[in-house]
JSON list of C-alpha atoms in Angstrom, two decimals:
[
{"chain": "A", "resi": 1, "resn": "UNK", "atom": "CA", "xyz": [0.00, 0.00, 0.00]},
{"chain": "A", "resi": 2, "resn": "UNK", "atom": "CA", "xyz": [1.18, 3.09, -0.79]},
{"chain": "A", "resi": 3, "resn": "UNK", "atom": "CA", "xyz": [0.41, 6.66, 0.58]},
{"chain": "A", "resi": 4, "resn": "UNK", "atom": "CA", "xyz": [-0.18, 10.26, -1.61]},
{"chain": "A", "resi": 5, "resn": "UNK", "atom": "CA", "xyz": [-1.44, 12.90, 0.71]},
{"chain": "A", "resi": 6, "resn": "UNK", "atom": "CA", "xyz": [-3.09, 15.81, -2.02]},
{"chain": "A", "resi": 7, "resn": "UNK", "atom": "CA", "xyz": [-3.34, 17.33, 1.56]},
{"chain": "A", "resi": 8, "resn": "UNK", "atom": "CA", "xyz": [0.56, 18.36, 0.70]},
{"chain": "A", "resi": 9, "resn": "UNK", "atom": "CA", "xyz": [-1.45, 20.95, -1.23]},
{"chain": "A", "resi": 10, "resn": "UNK", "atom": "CA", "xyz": [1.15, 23.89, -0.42]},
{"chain": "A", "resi": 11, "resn": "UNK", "atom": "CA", "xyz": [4.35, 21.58, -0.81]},
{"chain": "A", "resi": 12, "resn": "UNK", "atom": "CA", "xyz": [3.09, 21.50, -4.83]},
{"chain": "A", "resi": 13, "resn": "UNK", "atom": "CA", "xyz": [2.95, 25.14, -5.53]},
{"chain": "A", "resi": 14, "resn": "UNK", "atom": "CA", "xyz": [6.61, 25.59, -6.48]},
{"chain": "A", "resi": 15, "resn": "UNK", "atom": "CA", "xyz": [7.85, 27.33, -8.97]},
{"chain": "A", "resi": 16, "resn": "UNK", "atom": "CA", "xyz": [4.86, 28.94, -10.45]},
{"chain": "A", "resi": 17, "resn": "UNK", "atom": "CA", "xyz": [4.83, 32.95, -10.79]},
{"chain": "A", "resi": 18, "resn": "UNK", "atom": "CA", "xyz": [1.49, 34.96, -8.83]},
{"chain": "A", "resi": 19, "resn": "UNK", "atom": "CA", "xyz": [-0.71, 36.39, -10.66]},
{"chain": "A", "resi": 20, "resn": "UNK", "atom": "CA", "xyz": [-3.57, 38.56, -9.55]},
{"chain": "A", "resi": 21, "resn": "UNK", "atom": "CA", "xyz": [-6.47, 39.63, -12.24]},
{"chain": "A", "resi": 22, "resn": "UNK", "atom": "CA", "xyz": [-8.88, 41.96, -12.17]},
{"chain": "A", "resi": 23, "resn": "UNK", "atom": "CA", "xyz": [-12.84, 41.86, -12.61]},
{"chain": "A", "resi": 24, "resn": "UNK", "atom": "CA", "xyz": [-11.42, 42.95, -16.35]},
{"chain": "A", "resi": 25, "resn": "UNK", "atom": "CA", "xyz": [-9.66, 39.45, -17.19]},
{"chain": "A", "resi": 26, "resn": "UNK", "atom": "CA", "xyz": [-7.68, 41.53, -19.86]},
{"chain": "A", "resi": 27, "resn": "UNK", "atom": "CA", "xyz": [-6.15, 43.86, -17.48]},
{"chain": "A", "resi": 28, "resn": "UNK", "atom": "CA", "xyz": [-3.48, 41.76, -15.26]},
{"chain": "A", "resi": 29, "resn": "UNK", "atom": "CA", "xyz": [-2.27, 43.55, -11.69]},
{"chain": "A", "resi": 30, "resn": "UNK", "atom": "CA", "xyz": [1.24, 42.33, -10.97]},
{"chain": "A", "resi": 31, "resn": "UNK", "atom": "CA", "xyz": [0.96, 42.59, -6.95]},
{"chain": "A", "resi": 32, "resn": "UNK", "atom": "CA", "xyz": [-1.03, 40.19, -4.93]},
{"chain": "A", "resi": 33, "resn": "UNK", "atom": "CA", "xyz": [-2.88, 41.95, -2.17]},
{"chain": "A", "resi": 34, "resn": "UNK", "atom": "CA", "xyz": [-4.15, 39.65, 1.18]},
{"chain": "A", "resi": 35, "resn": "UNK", "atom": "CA", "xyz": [-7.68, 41.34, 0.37]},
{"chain": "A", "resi": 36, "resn": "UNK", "atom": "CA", "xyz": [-7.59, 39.03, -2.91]},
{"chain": "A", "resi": 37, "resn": "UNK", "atom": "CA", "xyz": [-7.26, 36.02, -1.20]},
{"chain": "A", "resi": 38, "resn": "UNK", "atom": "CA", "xyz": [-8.61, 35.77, 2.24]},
{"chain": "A", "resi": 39, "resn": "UNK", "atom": "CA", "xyz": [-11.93, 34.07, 3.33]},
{"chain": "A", "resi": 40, "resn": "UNK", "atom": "CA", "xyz": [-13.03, 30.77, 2.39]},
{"chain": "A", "resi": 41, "resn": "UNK", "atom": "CA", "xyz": [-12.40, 28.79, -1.08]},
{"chain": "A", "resi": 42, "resn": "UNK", "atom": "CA", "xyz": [-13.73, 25.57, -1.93]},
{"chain": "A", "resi": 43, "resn": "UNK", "atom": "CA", "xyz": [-12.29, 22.81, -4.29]},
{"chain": "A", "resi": 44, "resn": "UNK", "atom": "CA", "xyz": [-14.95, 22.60, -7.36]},
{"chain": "A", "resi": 45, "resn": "UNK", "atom": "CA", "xyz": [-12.01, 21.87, -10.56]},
{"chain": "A", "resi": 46, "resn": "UNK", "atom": "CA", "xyz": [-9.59, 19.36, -10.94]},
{"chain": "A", "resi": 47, "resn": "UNK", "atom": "CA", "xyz": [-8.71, 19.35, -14.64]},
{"chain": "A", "resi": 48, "resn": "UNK", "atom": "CA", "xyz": [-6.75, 16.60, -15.83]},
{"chain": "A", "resi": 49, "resn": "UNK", "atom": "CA", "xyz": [-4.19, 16.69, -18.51]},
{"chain": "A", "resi": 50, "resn": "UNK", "atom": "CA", "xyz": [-4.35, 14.37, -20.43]},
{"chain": "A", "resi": 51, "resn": "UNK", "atom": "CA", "xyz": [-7.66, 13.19, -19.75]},
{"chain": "A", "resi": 52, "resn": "UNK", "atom": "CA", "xyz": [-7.97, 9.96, -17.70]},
{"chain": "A", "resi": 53, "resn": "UNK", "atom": "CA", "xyz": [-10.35, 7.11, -16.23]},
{"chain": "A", "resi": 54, "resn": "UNK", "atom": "CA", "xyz": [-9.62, 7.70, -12.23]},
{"chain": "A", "resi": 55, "resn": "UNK", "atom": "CA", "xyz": [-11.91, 4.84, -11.66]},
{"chain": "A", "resi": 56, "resn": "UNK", "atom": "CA", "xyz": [-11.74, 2.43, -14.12]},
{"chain": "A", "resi": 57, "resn": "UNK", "atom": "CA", "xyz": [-15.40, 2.84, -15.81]},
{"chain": "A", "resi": 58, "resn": "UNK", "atom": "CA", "xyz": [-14.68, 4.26, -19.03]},
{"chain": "A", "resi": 59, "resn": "UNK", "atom": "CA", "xyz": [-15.32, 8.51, -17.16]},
{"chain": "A", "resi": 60, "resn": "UNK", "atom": "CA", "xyz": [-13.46, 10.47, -18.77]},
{"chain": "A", "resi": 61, "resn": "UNK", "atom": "CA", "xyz": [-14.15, 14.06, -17.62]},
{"chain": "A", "resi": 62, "resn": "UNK", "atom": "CA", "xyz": [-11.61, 15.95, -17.49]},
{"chain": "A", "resi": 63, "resn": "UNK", "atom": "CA", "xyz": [-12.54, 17.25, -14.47]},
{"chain": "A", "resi": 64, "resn": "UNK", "atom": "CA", "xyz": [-11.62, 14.09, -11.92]},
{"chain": "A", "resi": 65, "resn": "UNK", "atom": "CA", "xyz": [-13.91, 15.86, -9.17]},
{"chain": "A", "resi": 66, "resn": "UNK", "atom": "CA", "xyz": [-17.00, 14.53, -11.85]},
{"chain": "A", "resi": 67, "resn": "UNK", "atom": "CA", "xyz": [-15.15, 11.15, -11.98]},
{"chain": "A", "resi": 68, "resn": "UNK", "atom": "CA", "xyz": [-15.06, 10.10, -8.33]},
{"chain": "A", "resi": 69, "resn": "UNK", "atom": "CA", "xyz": [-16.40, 12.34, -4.72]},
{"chain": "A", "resi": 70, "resn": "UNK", "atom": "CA", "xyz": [-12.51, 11.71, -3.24]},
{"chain": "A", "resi": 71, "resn": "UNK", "atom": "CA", "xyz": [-11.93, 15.20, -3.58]},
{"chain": "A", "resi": 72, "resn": "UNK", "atom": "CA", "xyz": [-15.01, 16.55, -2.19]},
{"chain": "A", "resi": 73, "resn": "UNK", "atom": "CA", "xyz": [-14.87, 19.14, 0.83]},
{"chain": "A", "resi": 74, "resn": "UNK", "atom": "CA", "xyz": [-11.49, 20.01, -0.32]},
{"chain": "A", "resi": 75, "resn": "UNK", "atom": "CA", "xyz": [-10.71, 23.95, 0.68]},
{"chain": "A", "resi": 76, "resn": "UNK", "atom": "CA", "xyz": [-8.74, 26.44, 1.70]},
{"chain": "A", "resi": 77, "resn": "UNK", "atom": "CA", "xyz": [-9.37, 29.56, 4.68]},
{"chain": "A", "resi": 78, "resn": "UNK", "atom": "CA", "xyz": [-6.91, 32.72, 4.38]},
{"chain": "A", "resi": 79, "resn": "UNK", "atom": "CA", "xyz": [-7.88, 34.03, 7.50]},
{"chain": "A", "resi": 80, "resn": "UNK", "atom": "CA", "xyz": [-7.26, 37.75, 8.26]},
{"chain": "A", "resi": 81, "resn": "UNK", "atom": "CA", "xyz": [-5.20, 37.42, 10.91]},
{"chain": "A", "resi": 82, "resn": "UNK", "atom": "CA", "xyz": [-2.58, 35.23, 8.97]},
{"chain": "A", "resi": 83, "resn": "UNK", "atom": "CA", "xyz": [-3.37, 32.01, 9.51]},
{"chain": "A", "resi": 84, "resn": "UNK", "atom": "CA", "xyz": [-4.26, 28.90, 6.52]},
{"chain": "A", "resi": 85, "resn": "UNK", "atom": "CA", "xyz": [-6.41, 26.03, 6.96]},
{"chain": "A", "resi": 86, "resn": "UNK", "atom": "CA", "xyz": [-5.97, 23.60, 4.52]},
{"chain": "A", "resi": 87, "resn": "UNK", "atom": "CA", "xyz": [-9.05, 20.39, 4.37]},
{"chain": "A", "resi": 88, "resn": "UNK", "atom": "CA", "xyz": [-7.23, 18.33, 1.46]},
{"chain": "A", "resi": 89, "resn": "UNK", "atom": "CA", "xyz": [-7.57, 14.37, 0.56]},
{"chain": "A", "resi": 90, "resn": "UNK", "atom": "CA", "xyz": [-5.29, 12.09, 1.83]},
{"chain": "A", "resi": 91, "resn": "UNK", "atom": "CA", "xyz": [-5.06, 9.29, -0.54]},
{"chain": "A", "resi": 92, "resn": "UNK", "atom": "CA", "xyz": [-4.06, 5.79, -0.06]},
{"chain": "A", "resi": 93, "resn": "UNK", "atom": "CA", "xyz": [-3.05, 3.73, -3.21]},
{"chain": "A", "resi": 94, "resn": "UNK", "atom": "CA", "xyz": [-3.75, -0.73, -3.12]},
{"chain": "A", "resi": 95, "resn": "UNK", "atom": "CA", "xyz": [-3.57, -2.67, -6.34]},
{"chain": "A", "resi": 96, "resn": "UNK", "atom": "CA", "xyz": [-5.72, -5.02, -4.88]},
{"chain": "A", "resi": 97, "resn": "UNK", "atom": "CA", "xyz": [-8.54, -3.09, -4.06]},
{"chain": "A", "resi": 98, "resn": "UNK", "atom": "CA", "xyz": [-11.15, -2.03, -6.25]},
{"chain": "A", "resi": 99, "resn": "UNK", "atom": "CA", "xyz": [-10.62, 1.54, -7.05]},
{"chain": "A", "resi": 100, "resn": "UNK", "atom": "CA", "xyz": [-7.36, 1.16, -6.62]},
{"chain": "A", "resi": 101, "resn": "UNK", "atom": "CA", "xyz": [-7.08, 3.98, -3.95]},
{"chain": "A", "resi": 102, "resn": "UNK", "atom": "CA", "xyz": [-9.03, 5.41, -0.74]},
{"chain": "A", "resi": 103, "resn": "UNK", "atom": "CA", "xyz": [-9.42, 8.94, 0.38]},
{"chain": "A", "resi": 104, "resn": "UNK", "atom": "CA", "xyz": [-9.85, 10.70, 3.73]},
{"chain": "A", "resi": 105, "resn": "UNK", "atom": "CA", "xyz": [-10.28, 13.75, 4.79]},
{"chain": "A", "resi": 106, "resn": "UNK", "atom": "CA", "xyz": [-7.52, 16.06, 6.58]},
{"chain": "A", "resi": 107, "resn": "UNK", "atom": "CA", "xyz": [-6.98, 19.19, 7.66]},
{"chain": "A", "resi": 108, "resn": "UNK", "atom": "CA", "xyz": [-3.85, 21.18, 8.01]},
{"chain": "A", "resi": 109, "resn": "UNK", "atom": "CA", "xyz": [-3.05, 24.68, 10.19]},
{"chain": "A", "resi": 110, "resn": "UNK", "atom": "CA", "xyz": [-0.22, 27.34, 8.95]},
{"chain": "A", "resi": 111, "resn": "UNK", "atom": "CA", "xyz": [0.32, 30.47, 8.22]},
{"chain": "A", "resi": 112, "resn": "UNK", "atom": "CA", "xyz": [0.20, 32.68, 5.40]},
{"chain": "A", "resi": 113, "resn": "UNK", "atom": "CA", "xyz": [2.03, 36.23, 4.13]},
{"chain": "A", "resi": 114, "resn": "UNK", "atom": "CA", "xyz": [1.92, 38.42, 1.19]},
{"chain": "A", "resi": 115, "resn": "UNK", "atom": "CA", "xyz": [5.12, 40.20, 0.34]},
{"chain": "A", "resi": 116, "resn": "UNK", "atom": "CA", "xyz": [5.14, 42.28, -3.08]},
{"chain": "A", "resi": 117, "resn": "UNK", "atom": "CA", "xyz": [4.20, 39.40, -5.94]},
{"chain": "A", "resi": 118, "resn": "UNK", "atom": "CA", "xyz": [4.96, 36.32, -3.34]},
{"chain": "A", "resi": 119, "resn": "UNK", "atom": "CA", "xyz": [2.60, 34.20, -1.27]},
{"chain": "A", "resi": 120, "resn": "UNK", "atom": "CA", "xyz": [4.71, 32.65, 1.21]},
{"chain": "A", "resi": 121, "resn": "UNK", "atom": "CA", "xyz": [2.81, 29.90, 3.00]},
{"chain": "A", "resi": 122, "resn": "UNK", "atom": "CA", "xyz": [4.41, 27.78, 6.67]},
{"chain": "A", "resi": 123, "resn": "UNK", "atom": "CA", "xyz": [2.33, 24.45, 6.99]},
{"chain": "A", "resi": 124, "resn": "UNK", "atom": "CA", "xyz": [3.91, 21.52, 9.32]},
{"chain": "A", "resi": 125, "resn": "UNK", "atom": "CA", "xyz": [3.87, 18.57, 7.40]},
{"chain": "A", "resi": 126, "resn": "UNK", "atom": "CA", "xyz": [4.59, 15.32, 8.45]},
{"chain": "A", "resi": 127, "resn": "UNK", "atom": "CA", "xyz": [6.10, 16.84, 11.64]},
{"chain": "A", "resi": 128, "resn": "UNK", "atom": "CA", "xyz": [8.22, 19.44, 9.57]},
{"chain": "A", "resi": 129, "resn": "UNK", "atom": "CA", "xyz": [7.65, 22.80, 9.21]},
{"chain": "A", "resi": 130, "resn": "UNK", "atom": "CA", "xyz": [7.66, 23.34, 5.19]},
{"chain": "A", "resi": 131, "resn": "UNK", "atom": "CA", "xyz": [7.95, 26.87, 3.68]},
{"chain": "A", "resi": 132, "resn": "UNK", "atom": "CA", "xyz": [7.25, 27.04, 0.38]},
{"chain": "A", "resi": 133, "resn": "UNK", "atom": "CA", "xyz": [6.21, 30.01, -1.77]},
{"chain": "A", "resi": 134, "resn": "UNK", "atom": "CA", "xyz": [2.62, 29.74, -3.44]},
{"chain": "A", "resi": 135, "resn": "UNK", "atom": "CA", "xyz": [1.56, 30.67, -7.06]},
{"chain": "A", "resi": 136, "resn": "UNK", "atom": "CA", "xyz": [-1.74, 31.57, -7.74]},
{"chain": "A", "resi": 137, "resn": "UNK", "atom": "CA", "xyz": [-4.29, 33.25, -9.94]},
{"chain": "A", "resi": 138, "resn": "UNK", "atom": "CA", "xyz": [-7.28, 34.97, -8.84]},
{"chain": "A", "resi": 139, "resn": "UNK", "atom": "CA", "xyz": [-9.89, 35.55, -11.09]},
{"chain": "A", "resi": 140, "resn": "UNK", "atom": "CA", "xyz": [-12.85, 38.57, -10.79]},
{"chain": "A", "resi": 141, "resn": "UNK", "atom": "CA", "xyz": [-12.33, 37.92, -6.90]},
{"chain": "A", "resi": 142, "resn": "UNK", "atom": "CA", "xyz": [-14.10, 34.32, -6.55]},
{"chain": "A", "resi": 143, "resn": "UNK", "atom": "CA", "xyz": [-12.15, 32.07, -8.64]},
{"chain": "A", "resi": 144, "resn": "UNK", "atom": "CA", "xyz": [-8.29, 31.04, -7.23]},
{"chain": "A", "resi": 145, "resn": "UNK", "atom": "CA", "xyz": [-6.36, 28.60, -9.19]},
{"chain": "A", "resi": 146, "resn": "UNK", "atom": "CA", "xyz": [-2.82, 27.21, -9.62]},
{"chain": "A", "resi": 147, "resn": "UNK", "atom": "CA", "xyz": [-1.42, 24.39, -11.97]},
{"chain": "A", "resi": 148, "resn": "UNK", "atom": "CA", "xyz": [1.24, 21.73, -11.27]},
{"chain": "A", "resi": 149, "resn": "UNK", "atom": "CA", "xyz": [3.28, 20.27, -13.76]},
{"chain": "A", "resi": 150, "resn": "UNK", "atom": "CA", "xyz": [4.06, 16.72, -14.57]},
{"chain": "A", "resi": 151, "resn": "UNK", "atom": "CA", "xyz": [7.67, 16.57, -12.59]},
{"chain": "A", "resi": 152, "resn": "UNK", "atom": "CA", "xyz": [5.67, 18.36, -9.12]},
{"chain": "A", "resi": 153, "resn": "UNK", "atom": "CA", "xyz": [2.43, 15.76, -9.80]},
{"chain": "A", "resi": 154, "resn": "UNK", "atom": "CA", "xyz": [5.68, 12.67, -9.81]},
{"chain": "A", "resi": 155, "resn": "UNK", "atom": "CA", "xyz": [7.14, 14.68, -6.84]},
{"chain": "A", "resi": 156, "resn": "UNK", "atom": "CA", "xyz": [4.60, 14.82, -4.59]},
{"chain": "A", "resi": 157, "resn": "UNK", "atom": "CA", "xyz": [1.91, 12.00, -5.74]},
{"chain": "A", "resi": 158, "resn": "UNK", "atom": "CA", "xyz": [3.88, 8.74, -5.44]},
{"chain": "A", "resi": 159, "resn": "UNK", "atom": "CA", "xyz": [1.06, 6.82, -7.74]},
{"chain": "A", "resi": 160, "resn": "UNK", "atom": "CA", "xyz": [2.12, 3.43, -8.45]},
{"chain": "A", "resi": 161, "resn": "UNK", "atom": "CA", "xyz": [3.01, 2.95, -12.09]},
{"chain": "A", "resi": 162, "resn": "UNK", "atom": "CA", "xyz": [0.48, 1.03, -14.50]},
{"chain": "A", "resi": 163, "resn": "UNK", "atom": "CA", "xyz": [-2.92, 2.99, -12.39]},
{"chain": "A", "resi": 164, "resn": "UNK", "atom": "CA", "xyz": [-4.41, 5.41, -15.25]},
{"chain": "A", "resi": 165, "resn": "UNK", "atom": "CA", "xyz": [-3.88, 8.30, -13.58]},
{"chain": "A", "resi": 166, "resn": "UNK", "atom": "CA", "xyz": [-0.02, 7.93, -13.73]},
{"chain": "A", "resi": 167, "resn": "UNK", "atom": "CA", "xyz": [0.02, 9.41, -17.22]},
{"chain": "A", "resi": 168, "resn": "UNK", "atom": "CA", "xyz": [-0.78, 13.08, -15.88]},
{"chain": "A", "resi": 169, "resn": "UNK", "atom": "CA", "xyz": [1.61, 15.58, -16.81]},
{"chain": "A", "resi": 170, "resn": "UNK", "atom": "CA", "xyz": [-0.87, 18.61, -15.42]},
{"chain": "A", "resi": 171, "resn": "UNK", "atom": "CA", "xyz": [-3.29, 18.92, -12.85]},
{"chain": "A", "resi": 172, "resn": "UNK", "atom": "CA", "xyz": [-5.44, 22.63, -12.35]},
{"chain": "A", "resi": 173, "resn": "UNK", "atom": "CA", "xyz": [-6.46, 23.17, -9.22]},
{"chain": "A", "resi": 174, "resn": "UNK", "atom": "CA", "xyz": [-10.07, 25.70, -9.12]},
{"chain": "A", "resi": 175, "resn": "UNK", "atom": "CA", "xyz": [-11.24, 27.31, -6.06]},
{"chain": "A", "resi": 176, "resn": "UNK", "atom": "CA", "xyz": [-14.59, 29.31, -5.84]},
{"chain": "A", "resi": 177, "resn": "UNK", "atom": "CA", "xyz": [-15.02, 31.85, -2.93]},
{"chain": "A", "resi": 178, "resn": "UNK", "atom": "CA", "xyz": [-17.71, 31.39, -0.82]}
]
């Protein structure tokens, strides 16, 4: 059995520049302000590329959220004082078992801060503090999304070779604000 925690959520968000946009999507503001991004966002995309069958049953949405409910309750509170919750999927991967995986629920406390165009979230995982800096997109103020590319979906989602899913090379991640 193997072990993927998607909770790791803020561990994947390397390398990827922050973007902020206005309620014009054509005009782009360079500078991320903590007014764009706190409150409470809630997991409704994960879009698959390429497309695959999570499941095994010939779905092949490429949104995986319409594929299996794994994902579901996923989100993310910037609070105003500074402080992240993360509620992420844990998933746990057996060859044996049909789906080949099982998800959980978890949630994760850190901290947050905004410094010209960088996010800079603290999150202990796995009893280590991890300090990574966050890219992100906000869109007309409700919509908050990031993209990780194949080498950070093989770096931080040890899926066993041969499932279906091991062919991503992208994964979007889409918030709404509620």
């Amino acid at each position: 059995m193997v072990k993927s925690k998607f909770s790791l959520l803020f561990v994947v968000f390397i390398s990827i520049a922050i973007t902020s946009c206005s309620d014009d999507d054509s005009v782009q503001n360079t500078v991320l302000n903590v007014s764009d991004i706190e409150g409470n966002w809630s997991l409704f995309q994960i879009n698959s590329t390429p497309v695959v069958d999570l499941e095994g049953d010939a779905n092949t949405n490429p949104n995986i959220m319409a594929q299996t409910d794994c994902f579901n309750g996923m989100s993310l509170n910037f609070g105003t004082n500074g402080v992240l919750t993360v509620v992420s999927s844990e998933i746990t991967f057996d060859s044996n078992a049909d789906p080949s995986f099982d998800c959980s629920l978890r949630t994760d406390v850190g901290s947050y801060s905004i410094s010209g165009n960088d996010l800079t979230v603290t999150i202990p995982i796995s009893g280590n503090q991890e300090i990574q800096t966050v890219v992100i997109d906000v869109q007309n103020n409700n919509i908050l999304s990031f993209t990780l590319t194949e080498s950070q979906v093989a770096q931080f989602f040890s899926v066993p070779s041969g499932e279906s899913f091991s062919t991503i090379t992208e994964l979007e991640f889409v918030y709404e604000k509620f």
